[in-house]
One Martini backbone bead per residue (centre of mass of N, CA, C, O) as a GRO file, in nm:
protein
  384
    1MET     BB    1   7.546  -0.178  -2.596
    2THR     BB    2   7.580  -0.201  -2.274
    3ASP     BB    3   7.687  -0.469  -2.063
    4LEU     BB    4   7.568  -0.483  -1.744
    5THR     BB    5   7.598  -0.778  -1.666
    6ALA     BB    6   7.904  -0.793  -1.710
    7ALA     BB    7   7.976  -0.546  -1.530
    8ALA     BB    8   7.871  -0.687  -1.258
    9ARG     BB    9   8.109  -0.860  -1.278
   10PRO     BB   10   8.380  -0.986  -1.178
   11VAL     BB   11   8.734  -0.949  -1.220
   12ALA     BB   12   9.035  -0.998  -1.302
   13MET     BB   13   9.352  -0.955  -1.152
   14THR     BB   14   9.635  -0.816  -1.146
   15SER     BB   15   9.937  -0.797  -0.991
   16ALA     BB   16   9.927  -0.489  -0.956
   17GLU     BB   17   9.652  -0.480  -0.820
   18LYS     BB   18   9.710  -0.668  -0.582
   19SER     BB   19   9.930  -0.484  -0.458
   20ARG     BB   20   9.726  -0.238  -0.417
   21THR     BB   21   9.504  -0.423  -0.241
   22SER     BB   22   9.674  -0.480  -0.031
   23ARG     BB   23   9.767  -0.456   0.278
   24LEU     BB   24   9.806  -0.136   0.437
   25ARG     BB   25   9.941  -0.061   0.730
   26TYR     BB   26   9.981   0.251   0.720
   27VAL     BB   27   9.686   0.313   0.646
   28ASP     BB   28   9.555   0.188   0.891
   29ASN     BB   29   9.708   0.374   1.094
   30LEU     BB   30   9.598   0.638   0.980
   31ARG     BB   31   9.303   0.579   1.044
   32VAL     BB   32   9.340   0.575   1.346
   33ALA     BB   33   9.439   0.866   1.375
   34LEU     BB   34   9.185   0.998   1.247
   35ILE     BB   35   8.972   0.892   1.451
   36CYS     BB   36   9.100   1.028   1.693
   37LEU     BB   37   9.063   1.314   1.579
   38VAL     BB   38   8.757   1.310   1.571
   39VAL     BB   39   8.715   1.285   1.872
   40VAL     BB   40   8.874   1.537   1.954
   41HIS     BB   41   8.711   1.738   1.788
   42HIS     BB   42   8.438   1.691   1.949
   43ILE     BB   43   8.549   1.771   2.220
   44VAL     BB   44   8.623   2.060   2.144
   45VAL     BB   45   8.340   2.145   2.068
   46THR     BB   46   8.216   2.107   2.348
   47TYR     BB   47   8.437   2.345   2.474
   48SER     BB   48   8.396   2.603   2.271
   49GLY     BB   49   8.071   2.699   2.250
   50LEU     BB   50   7.977   2.580   2.000
   51PRO     BB   51   7.664   2.496   1.832
   52LEU     BB   52   7.780   2.161   1.729
   53TRP     BB   53   7.656   1.983   1.967
   54TYR     BB   54   7.494   1.793   2.213
   55TYR     BB   55   7.721   1.908   2.409
   56ILE     BB   56   7.775   2.223   2.589
   57GLU     BB   57   8.056   2.435   2.684
   58LYS     BB   58   8.180   2.702   2.821
   59PRO     BB   59   8.448   2.867   2.836
   60THR     BB   60   8.656   3.010   3.090
   61SER     BB   61   8.779   3.172   2.836
   62PRO     BB   62   8.830   3.351   2.552
   63ALA     BB   63   9.111   3.237   2.480
   64VAL     BB   64   9.031   2.941   2.483
   65GLY     BB   65   8.806   2.959   2.273
   66LEU     BB   66   8.989   3.058   2.044
   67GLY     BB   67   9.187   2.818   2.041
   68LEU     BB   68   8.973   2.599   1.979
   69THR     BB   69   8.872   2.726   1.714
   70ILE     BB   70   9.137   2.713   1.561
   71PHE     BB   71   9.168   2.411   1.572
   72LEU     BB   72   8.908   2.349   1.411
   73PHE     BB   73   8.982   2.499   1.146
   74VAL     BB   74   9.239   2.341   1.084
   75ASP     BB   75   9.119   2.060   1.091
   76GLN     BB   76   8.890   2.107   0.875
   77ALA     BB   77   9.086   2.160   0.627
   78TRP     BB   78   9.169   1.813   0.612
   79PHE     BB   79   9.065   1.540   0.763
   80MET     BB   80   8.817   1.457   0.579
   81GLY     BB   81   8.969   1.447   0.314
   82ALA     BB   82   9.148   1.208   0.396
   83PHE     BB   83   8.920   1.005   0.420
   84PHE     BB   84   8.827   1.023   0.122
   85MET     BB   85   9.092   0.932  -0.003
   86LEU     BB   86   9.100   0.647   0.124
   87SER     BB   87   8.829   0.557   0.010
   88GLY     BB   88   8.902   0.596  -0.291
   89TYR     BB   89   9.143   0.397  -0.304
   90PHE     BB   90   8.950   0.129  -0.232
   91THR     BB   91   8.727   0.125  -0.454
   92PRO     BB   92   8.834  -0.017  -0.716
   93GLY     BB   93   8.905  -0.291  -0.584
   94SER     BB   94   8.624  -0.359  -0.479
   95TYR     BB   95   8.483  -0.346  -0.752
   96HIS     BB   96   8.656  -0.559  -0.900
   97ARG     BB   97   8.584  -0.803  -0.710
   98LYS     BB   98   8.244  -0.768  -0.726
   99GLY     BB   99   8.103  -0.567  -0.880
  100THR     BB  100   7.829  -0.382  -0.907
  101ASP     BB  101   7.613  -0.529  -0.737
  102ALA     BB  102   7.785  -0.615  -0.489
  103PHE     BB  103   7.892  -0.336  -0.424
  104LEU     BB  104   7.617  -0.197  -0.369
  105ARG     BB  105   7.523  -0.387  -0.148
  106ASP     BB  106   7.756  -0.334   0.044
  107ARG     BB  107   7.713  -0.027   0.073
  108LEU     BB  108   7.420  -0.040   0.181
  109ILE     BB  109   7.501  -0.192   0.436
  110ARG     BB  110   7.759  -0.039   0.550
  111LEU     BB  111   7.616   0.257   0.514
  112GLY     BB  112   7.300   0.251   0.532
  113VAL     BB  113   7.239   0.127   0.808
  114PRO     BB  114   7.381   0.330   1.000
  115LEU     BB  115   7.235   0.578   0.888
  116VAL     BB  116   6.945   0.500   0.966
  117VAL     BB  117   6.991   0.455   1.268
  118PHE     BB  118   7.095   0.739   1.328
  119TYR     BB  119   6.873   0.915   1.204
  120PHE     BB  120   6.613   0.763   1.373
  121VAL     BB  121   6.762   0.704   1.668
  122LEU     BB  122   7.032   0.835   1.781
  123GLN     BB  123   6.976   1.134   1.739
  124PRO     BB  124   6.727   1.161   1.926
  125ILE     BB  125   6.873   1.058   2.178
  126LEU     BB  126   7.093   1.286   2.190
  127LEU     BB  127   6.843   1.514   2.199
  128LEU     BB  128   6.663   1.456   2.453
  129PRO     BB  129   6.760   1.678   2.666
  130ALA     BB  130   6.606   1.911   2.479
  131TYR     BB  131   6.337   1.840   2.574
  132ASP     BB  132   6.033   2.074   2.630
  133GLY     BB  133   5.794   1.950   2.523
  134GLY     BB  134   5.515   1.865   2.371
  135SER     BB  135   5.519   1.727   2.076
  136LEU     BB  136   5.675   1.434   2.015
  137ALA     BB  137   5.649   1.407   1.709
  138HIS     BB  138   5.760   1.687   1.636
  139TRP     BB  139   6.029   1.654   1.777
  140TYR     BB  140   6.131   1.406   1.625
  141LEU     BB  141   6.127   1.534   1.336
  142SER     BB  142   6.342   1.764   1.431
  143THR     BB  143   6.590   1.544   1.498
  144ILE     BB  144   6.640   1.413   1.252
  145GLY     BB  145   6.966   1.284   1.144
  146SER     BB  146   7.314   1.237   1.064
  147GLY     BB  147   7.525   1.401   1.170
  148PRO     BB  148   7.838   1.258   1.159
  149LEU     BB  149   7.710   1.074   0.910
  150TRP     BB  150   7.758   1.250   0.659
  151PHE     BB  151   7.998   1.094   0.550
  152VAL     BB  152   7.839   0.838   0.475
  153LEU     BB  153   7.647   0.972   0.278
  154VAL     BB  154   7.855   1.084   0.077
  155LEU     BB  155   7.995   0.812   0.023
  156LEU     BB  156   7.750   0.669  -0.095
  157VAL     BB  157   7.720   0.856  -0.338
  158LEU     BB  158   8.006   0.815  -0.457
  159ASP     BB  159   7.999   0.507  -0.488
  160THR     BB  160   7.752   0.497  -0.670
  161ALA     BB  161   7.864   0.672  -0.898
  162TYR     BB  162   8.104   0.492  -0.963
  163ALA     BB  163   7.956   0.226  -1.027
  164LEU     BB  164   7.771   0.333  -1.254
  165THR     BB  165   7.994   0.440  -1.435
  166ARG     BB  166   8.148   0.171  -1.469
  167GLY     BB  167   7.908   0.005  -1.577
  168MET     BB  168   7.867   0.193  -1.843
  169THR     BB  169   8.202   0.184  -1.937
  170ARG     BB  170   8.348  -0.098  -1.940
  171ARG     BB  171   8.301  -0.183  -2.264
  172ARG     BB  172   8.486   0.030  -2.347
  173PRO     BB  173   8.783   0.015  -2.499
  174ALA     BB  174   8.920   0.287  -2.387
  175ARG     BB  175   8.821   0.178  -2.071
  176ALA     BB  176   8.897  -0.118  -1.990
  177ASN     BB  177   9.189  -0.023  -1.823
  178ARG     BB  178   9.143   0.205  -1.596
  179ASP     BB  179   9.235   0.008  -1.335
  180VAL     BB  180   9.542  -0.056  -1.494
  181ALA     BB  181   9.737   0.153  -1.465
  182GLN     BB  182  10.037   0.271  -1.476
  183PRO     BB  183  10.273   0.342  -1.280
  184ALA     BB  184  10.317   0.684  -1.139
  185PRO     BB  185  10.477   0.924  -1.019
  186LEU     BB  186  10.462   1.182  -0.811
  187ALA     BB  187  10.463   1.517  -0.877
  188TYR     BB  188  10.518   1.834  -0.779
  189TRP     BB  189  10.327   1.982  -0.980
  190MET     BB  190  10.077   1.821  -0.897
  191VAL     BB  191  10.049   1.922  -0.609
  192VAL     BB  192  10.019   2.221  -0.676
  193GLY     BB  193   9.781   2.188  -0.875
  194MET     BB  194   9.579   2.072  -0.676
  195ALA     BB  195   9.571   2.309  -0.477
  196LEU     BB  196   9.487   2.532  -0.679
  197ALA     BB  197   9.235   2.402  -0.802
  198LEU     BB  198   9.083   2.361  -0.535
  199GLY     BB  199   9.085   2.658  -0.448
  200VAL     BB  200   8.918   2.773  -0.684
  201VAL     BB  201   8.668   2.594  -0.657
  202THR     BB  202   8.608   2.670  -0.363
  203TYR     BB  203   8.571   2.971  -0.409
  204LEU     BB  204   8.325   2.942  -0.600
  205TRP     BB  205   8.143   2.772  -0.412
  206ARG     BB  206   8.140   2.991  -0.167
  207MET     BB  207   7.940   3.184  -0.309
  208VAL     BB  208   7.700   2.975  -0.234
  209VAL     BB  209   7.866   2.795   0.001
  210PRO     BB  210   7.938   2.887   0.289
  211ILE     BB  211   8.068   2.892   0.578
  212GLY     BB  212   7.798   2.759   0.782
  213PHE     BB  213   7.627   2.619   0.581
  214TRP     BB  214   7.326   2.447   0.607
  215ILE     BB  215   7.228   2.137   0.487
  216PRO     BB  216   6.942   2.017   0.450
  217VAL     BB  217   6.832   1.684   0.529
  218VAL     BB  218   7.143   1.585   0.510
  219ASP     BB  219   7.300   1.731   0.746
  220LEU     BB  220   7.529   1.933   0.636
  221PRO     BB  221   7.787   2.127   0.796
  222THR     BB  222   8.026   2.115   0.537
  223GLY     BB  223   7.954   2.226   0.235
  224ALA     BB  224   8.211   2.406   0.168
  225TYR     BB  225   8.387   2.112   0.135
  226LEU     BB  226   8.293   1.943  -0.113
  227PRO     BB  227   8.526   1.973  -0.317
  228GLN     BB  228   8.725   1.822  -0.138
  229TYR     BB  229   8.578   1.552  -0.105
  230ILE     BB  230   8.551   1.487  -0.406
  231GLY     BB  231   8.848   1.532  -0.488
  232PHE     BB  232   8.973   1.320  -0.287
  233PHE     BB  233   8.826   1.078  -0.390
  234GLY     BB  234   8.944   1.099  -0.677
  235LEU     BB  235   9.241   1.094  -0.586
  236GLY     BB  236   9.232   0.806  -0.474
  237ILE     BB  237   9.173   0.668  -0.743
  238VAL     BB  238   9.427   0.768  -0.891
  239ALA     BB  239   9.631   0.654  -0.686
  240PHE     BB  240   9.565   0.361  -0.748
  241ARG     BB  241   9.625   0.357  -1.058
  242ARG     BB  242   9.930   0.493  -1.009
  243GLY     BB  243  10.069   0.412  -0.732
  244TRP     BB  244  10.134   0.653  -0.523
  245PHE     BB  245  10.167   0.527  -0.239
  246HIS     BB  246  10.437   0.365  -0.342
  247THR     BB  247  10.602   0.661  -0.423
  248ILE     BB  248  10.622   0.793  -0.153
  249THR     BB  249  10.847   1.007  -0.016
  250PRO     BB  250  11.002   1.187   0.220
  251ARG     BB  251  11.042   1.429   0.030
  252MET     BB  252  10.746   1.455  -0.049
  253GLY     BB  253  10.647   1.502   0.238
  254GLY     BB  254  10.815   1.760   0.283
  255PHE     BB  255  10.674   1.916   0.059
  256GLY     BB  256  10.392   1.910   0.181
  257LEU     BB  257  10.466   2.059   0.440
  258GLY     BB  258  10.576   2.312   0.300
  259LEU     BB  259  10.311   2.390   0.165
  260ALA     BB  260  10.152   2.437   0.427
  261VAL     BB  261  10.338   2.652   0.548
  262CYS     BB  262  10.336   2.858   0.315
  263ALA     BB  263  10.029   2.899   0.314
  264THR     BB  264  10.021   3.009   0.607
  265LEU     BB  265  10.217   3.257   0.551
  266VAL     BB  266  10.049   3.375   0.299
  267PHE     BB  267   9.729   3.316   0.281
  268LEU     BB  268   9.618   3.349   0.569
  269PRO     BB  269   9.669   3.652   0.622
  270LEU     BB  270   9.505   3.746   0.373
  271GLY     BB  271   9.239   3.621   0.468
  272LEU     BB  272   9.224   3.761   0.758
  273ALA     BB  273   9.229   4.063   0.662
  274GLY     BB  274   8.907   4.044   0.580
  275GLY     BB  275   8.797   3.880   0.791
  276TYR     BB  276   8.554   3.663   0.867
  277ALA     BB  277   8.378   3.704   0.611
  278ALA     BB  278   8.609   3.620   0.409
  279THR     BB  279   8.647   3.315   0.508
  280VAL     BB  280   8.349   3.202   0.416
  281GLY     BB  281   8.314   3.397   0.161
  282GLY     BB  282   8.190   3.592  -0.142
  283GLY     BB  283   8.428   3.673  -0.361
  284THR     BB  284   8.686   3.753  -0.229
  285LEU     BB  285   9.016   3.782  -0.175
  286GLY     BB  286   9.008   3.651   0.104
  287SER     BB  287   8.854   3.390   0.015
  288LEU     BB  288   9.070   3.295  -0.180
  289CYS     BB  289   9.303   3.269   0.023
  290TYR     BB  290   9.157   3.072   0.212
  291ALA     BB  291   9.112   2.849   0.002
  292LEU     BB  292   9.416   2.810  -0.060
  293TRP     BB  293   9.493   2.731   0.221
  294ASP     BB  294   9.310   2.476   0.284
  295SER     BB  295   9.397   2.322   0.027
  296SER     BB  296   9.704   2.311   0.084
  297VAL     BB  297   9.678   2.171   0.357
  298ALA     BB  298   9.532   1.919   0.262
  299VAL     BB  299   9.751   1.821   0.066
  300GLY     BB  300  10.010   1.846   0.241
  301VAL     BB  301   9.930   1.681   0.497
  302SER     BB  302   9.848   1.419   0.359
  303LEU     BB  303  10.124   1.366   0.233
  304ALA     BB  304  10.294   1.373   0.492
  305LEU     BB  305  10.147   1.138   0.638
  306LEU     BB  306  10.196   0.917   0.434
  307ALA     BB  307  10.505   0.929   0.452
  308PHE     BB  308  10.533   0.882   0.756
  309PHE     BB  309  10.375   0.611   0.782
  310ARG     BB  310  10.542   0.455   0.571
  311ARG     BB  311  10.817   0.485   0.733
  312ARG     BB  312  10.724   0.457   1.062
  313LEU     BB  313  10.409   0.292   1.044
  314ASP     BB  314  10.478  -0.002   0.899
  315ARG     BB  315  10.276  -0.182   1.100
  316SER     BB  316  10.200  -0.457   1.315
  317GLY     BB  317   9.950  -0.602   1.538
  318LEU     BB  318   9.729  -0.656   1.775
  319ARG     BB  319   9.668  -0.357   1.841
  320TRP     BB  320   9.647  -0.240   1.553
  321ARG     BB  321   9.425  -0.436   1.453
  322PHE     BB  322   9.209  -0.356   1.651
  323LEU     BB  323   9.191  -0.059   1.578
  324SER     BB  324   9.138  -0.095   1.272
  325ASN     BB  325   8.872  -0.275   1.299
  326HIS     BB  326   8.726  -0.011   1.470
  327VAL     BB  327   8.697   0.253   1.310
  328TYR     BB  328   8.406   0.252   1.199
  329ALA     BB  329   8.260   0.202   1.467
  330VAL     BB  330   8.359   0.461   1.598
  331TYR     BB  331   8.230   0.658   1.405
  332VAL     BB  332   7.931   0.570   1.454
  333THR     BB  333   7.952   0.579   1.803
  334HIS     BB  334   8.108   0.832   1.934
  335ALA     BB  335   7.879   1.031   2.011
  336LEU     BB  336   7.784   0.879   2.260
  337VAL     BB  337   8.046   0.895   2.424
  338VAL     BB  338   8.115   1.198   2.417
  339THR     BB  339   7.847   1.290   2.542
  340ALA     BB  340   7.864   1.126   2.805
  341VAL     BB  341   8.127   1.253   2.903
  342GLY     BB  342   8.026   1.543   2.916
  343TYR     BB  343   7.808   1.495   3.133
  344ALA     BB  344   7.994   1.365   3.349
  345LEU     BB  345   8.193   1.635   3.356
  346SER     BB  346   7.995   1.872   3.447
  347VAL     BB  347   8.079   1.839   3.773
  348VAL     BB  348   8.368   1.929   3.703
  349PRO     BB  349   8.579   2.187   3.856
  350VAL     BB  350   8.744   2.277   3.576
  351PRO     BB  351   8.917   2.382   3.343
  352THR     BB  352   8.890   2.348   3.011
  353LEU     BB  353   9.163   2.214   2.937
  354ALA     BB  354   9.142   1.993   3.150
  355LYS     BB  355   8.878   1.873   3.043
  356VAL     BB  356   8.980   1.796   2.767
  357ALA     BB  357   9.198   1.601   2.865
  358ILE     BB  358   9.010   1.410   3.019
  359ALA     BB  359   8.822   1.340   2.783
  360VAL     BB  360   9.037   1.210   2.603
  361VAL     BB  361   9.133   0.987   2.800
  362VAL     BB  362   8.845   0.861   2.824
  363ALA     BB  363   8.716   0.845   2.527
  364LEU     BB  364   8.907   0.685   2.348
  365PRO     BB  365   8.892   0.402   2.485
  366ALA     BB  366   8.579   0.398   2.500
  367CYS     BB  367   8.522   0.390   2.196
  368PHE     BB  368   8.661   0.115   2.140
  369ALA     BB  369   8.508  -0.051   2.349
  370PHE     BB  370   8.222   0.004   2.241
  371ALA     BB  371   8.274  -0.099   1.956
  372GLY     BB  372   8.337  -0.388   2.042
  373LEU     BB  373   8.058  -0.448   2.162
  374VAL     BB  374   7.891  -0.392   1.908
  375ARG     BB  375   8.043  -0.613   1.726
  376TRP     BB  376   7.909  -0.856   1.903
  377LEU     BB  377   7.664  -0.830   1.770
  378PRO     BB  378   7.440  -0.960   1.578
  379GLY     BB  379   7.562  -0.873   1.254
  380ALA     BB  380   7.766  -0.630   1.294
  381ARG     BB  381   8.018  -0.717   1.119
  382ARG     BB  382   7.874  -0.683   0.844
  383VAL     BB  383   7.873  -0.361   0.895
  384LEU     BB  384   8.142  -0.296   1.105
   0.00000   0.00000   0.00000
């Protein structure tokens, strides 16, 4: 029988593992860029006219609305998958250092506490302007939800599944060293294989959960991308074990970018040819092509960004460290700032694109400043 008590204890790490779990400055900087993109994404949602945010404004022209919607669809194809990949990369090292029990306690505090606070407190506050009278209790129950913290919820489930699986299999001889696999460079055929495999799984999944299908209770707005999120989390774990982040070359990054461009030129037109209905799912040829497109873009762009940041932005400094230390806090609190900025700019009579630009300039520094203030609260740094 598996000794779960022993599995719960941290274990010594090899020098190879320590090098892989040491601070990766370019990954920290990539996380900063991704959280900025999250803020911009939700600002664009605000002015796209799509009913997907706490405050919405209709665009001043159909062309602008279409352009903003296209930006959102391209963005959605890859950026949250990249977040899950980075989270997966650091999961084995964290588990190795802490053991099962401490790892799960840490995840429950770091992920569970913000999720509960947002679910039952911040989400209703953000939706308060929509209150139109009636039973306050009924209205409150209808507003609770995870909002943008669906990412935290899914990550908590994945981390828990990883820890329980490792705890149950750690004592098996054949799997004893599964977290210390020898580094092996990422091959080009692996990149193409990942994109194709993810595209096919996504195509099959969207027969059941098409784009736009809202998963209730968990409040997940992008359930059609679950194969990508789970796959990229697993990809991050494999990347840690194989040392892939340390072997990505500029040429490999260029290959990833080329993959994304080729998929856009080949699969995207074929997917769009079937109309909007084909792009959301349903088992058609168009939905297959669209799934292959966004999966290829997710793999290719993530690879290209890793290569670019590793070569060009592998740096640190007071400013970069401040931004990196506040990434998670910004994710948890940015909805408050973006929504407040939207309401504040509602009286400014300028075209939509100008308002988007103003909102970005105002909201990005405000999000980090607000996150900094929140992290000064007693006990907040233990969570954020």
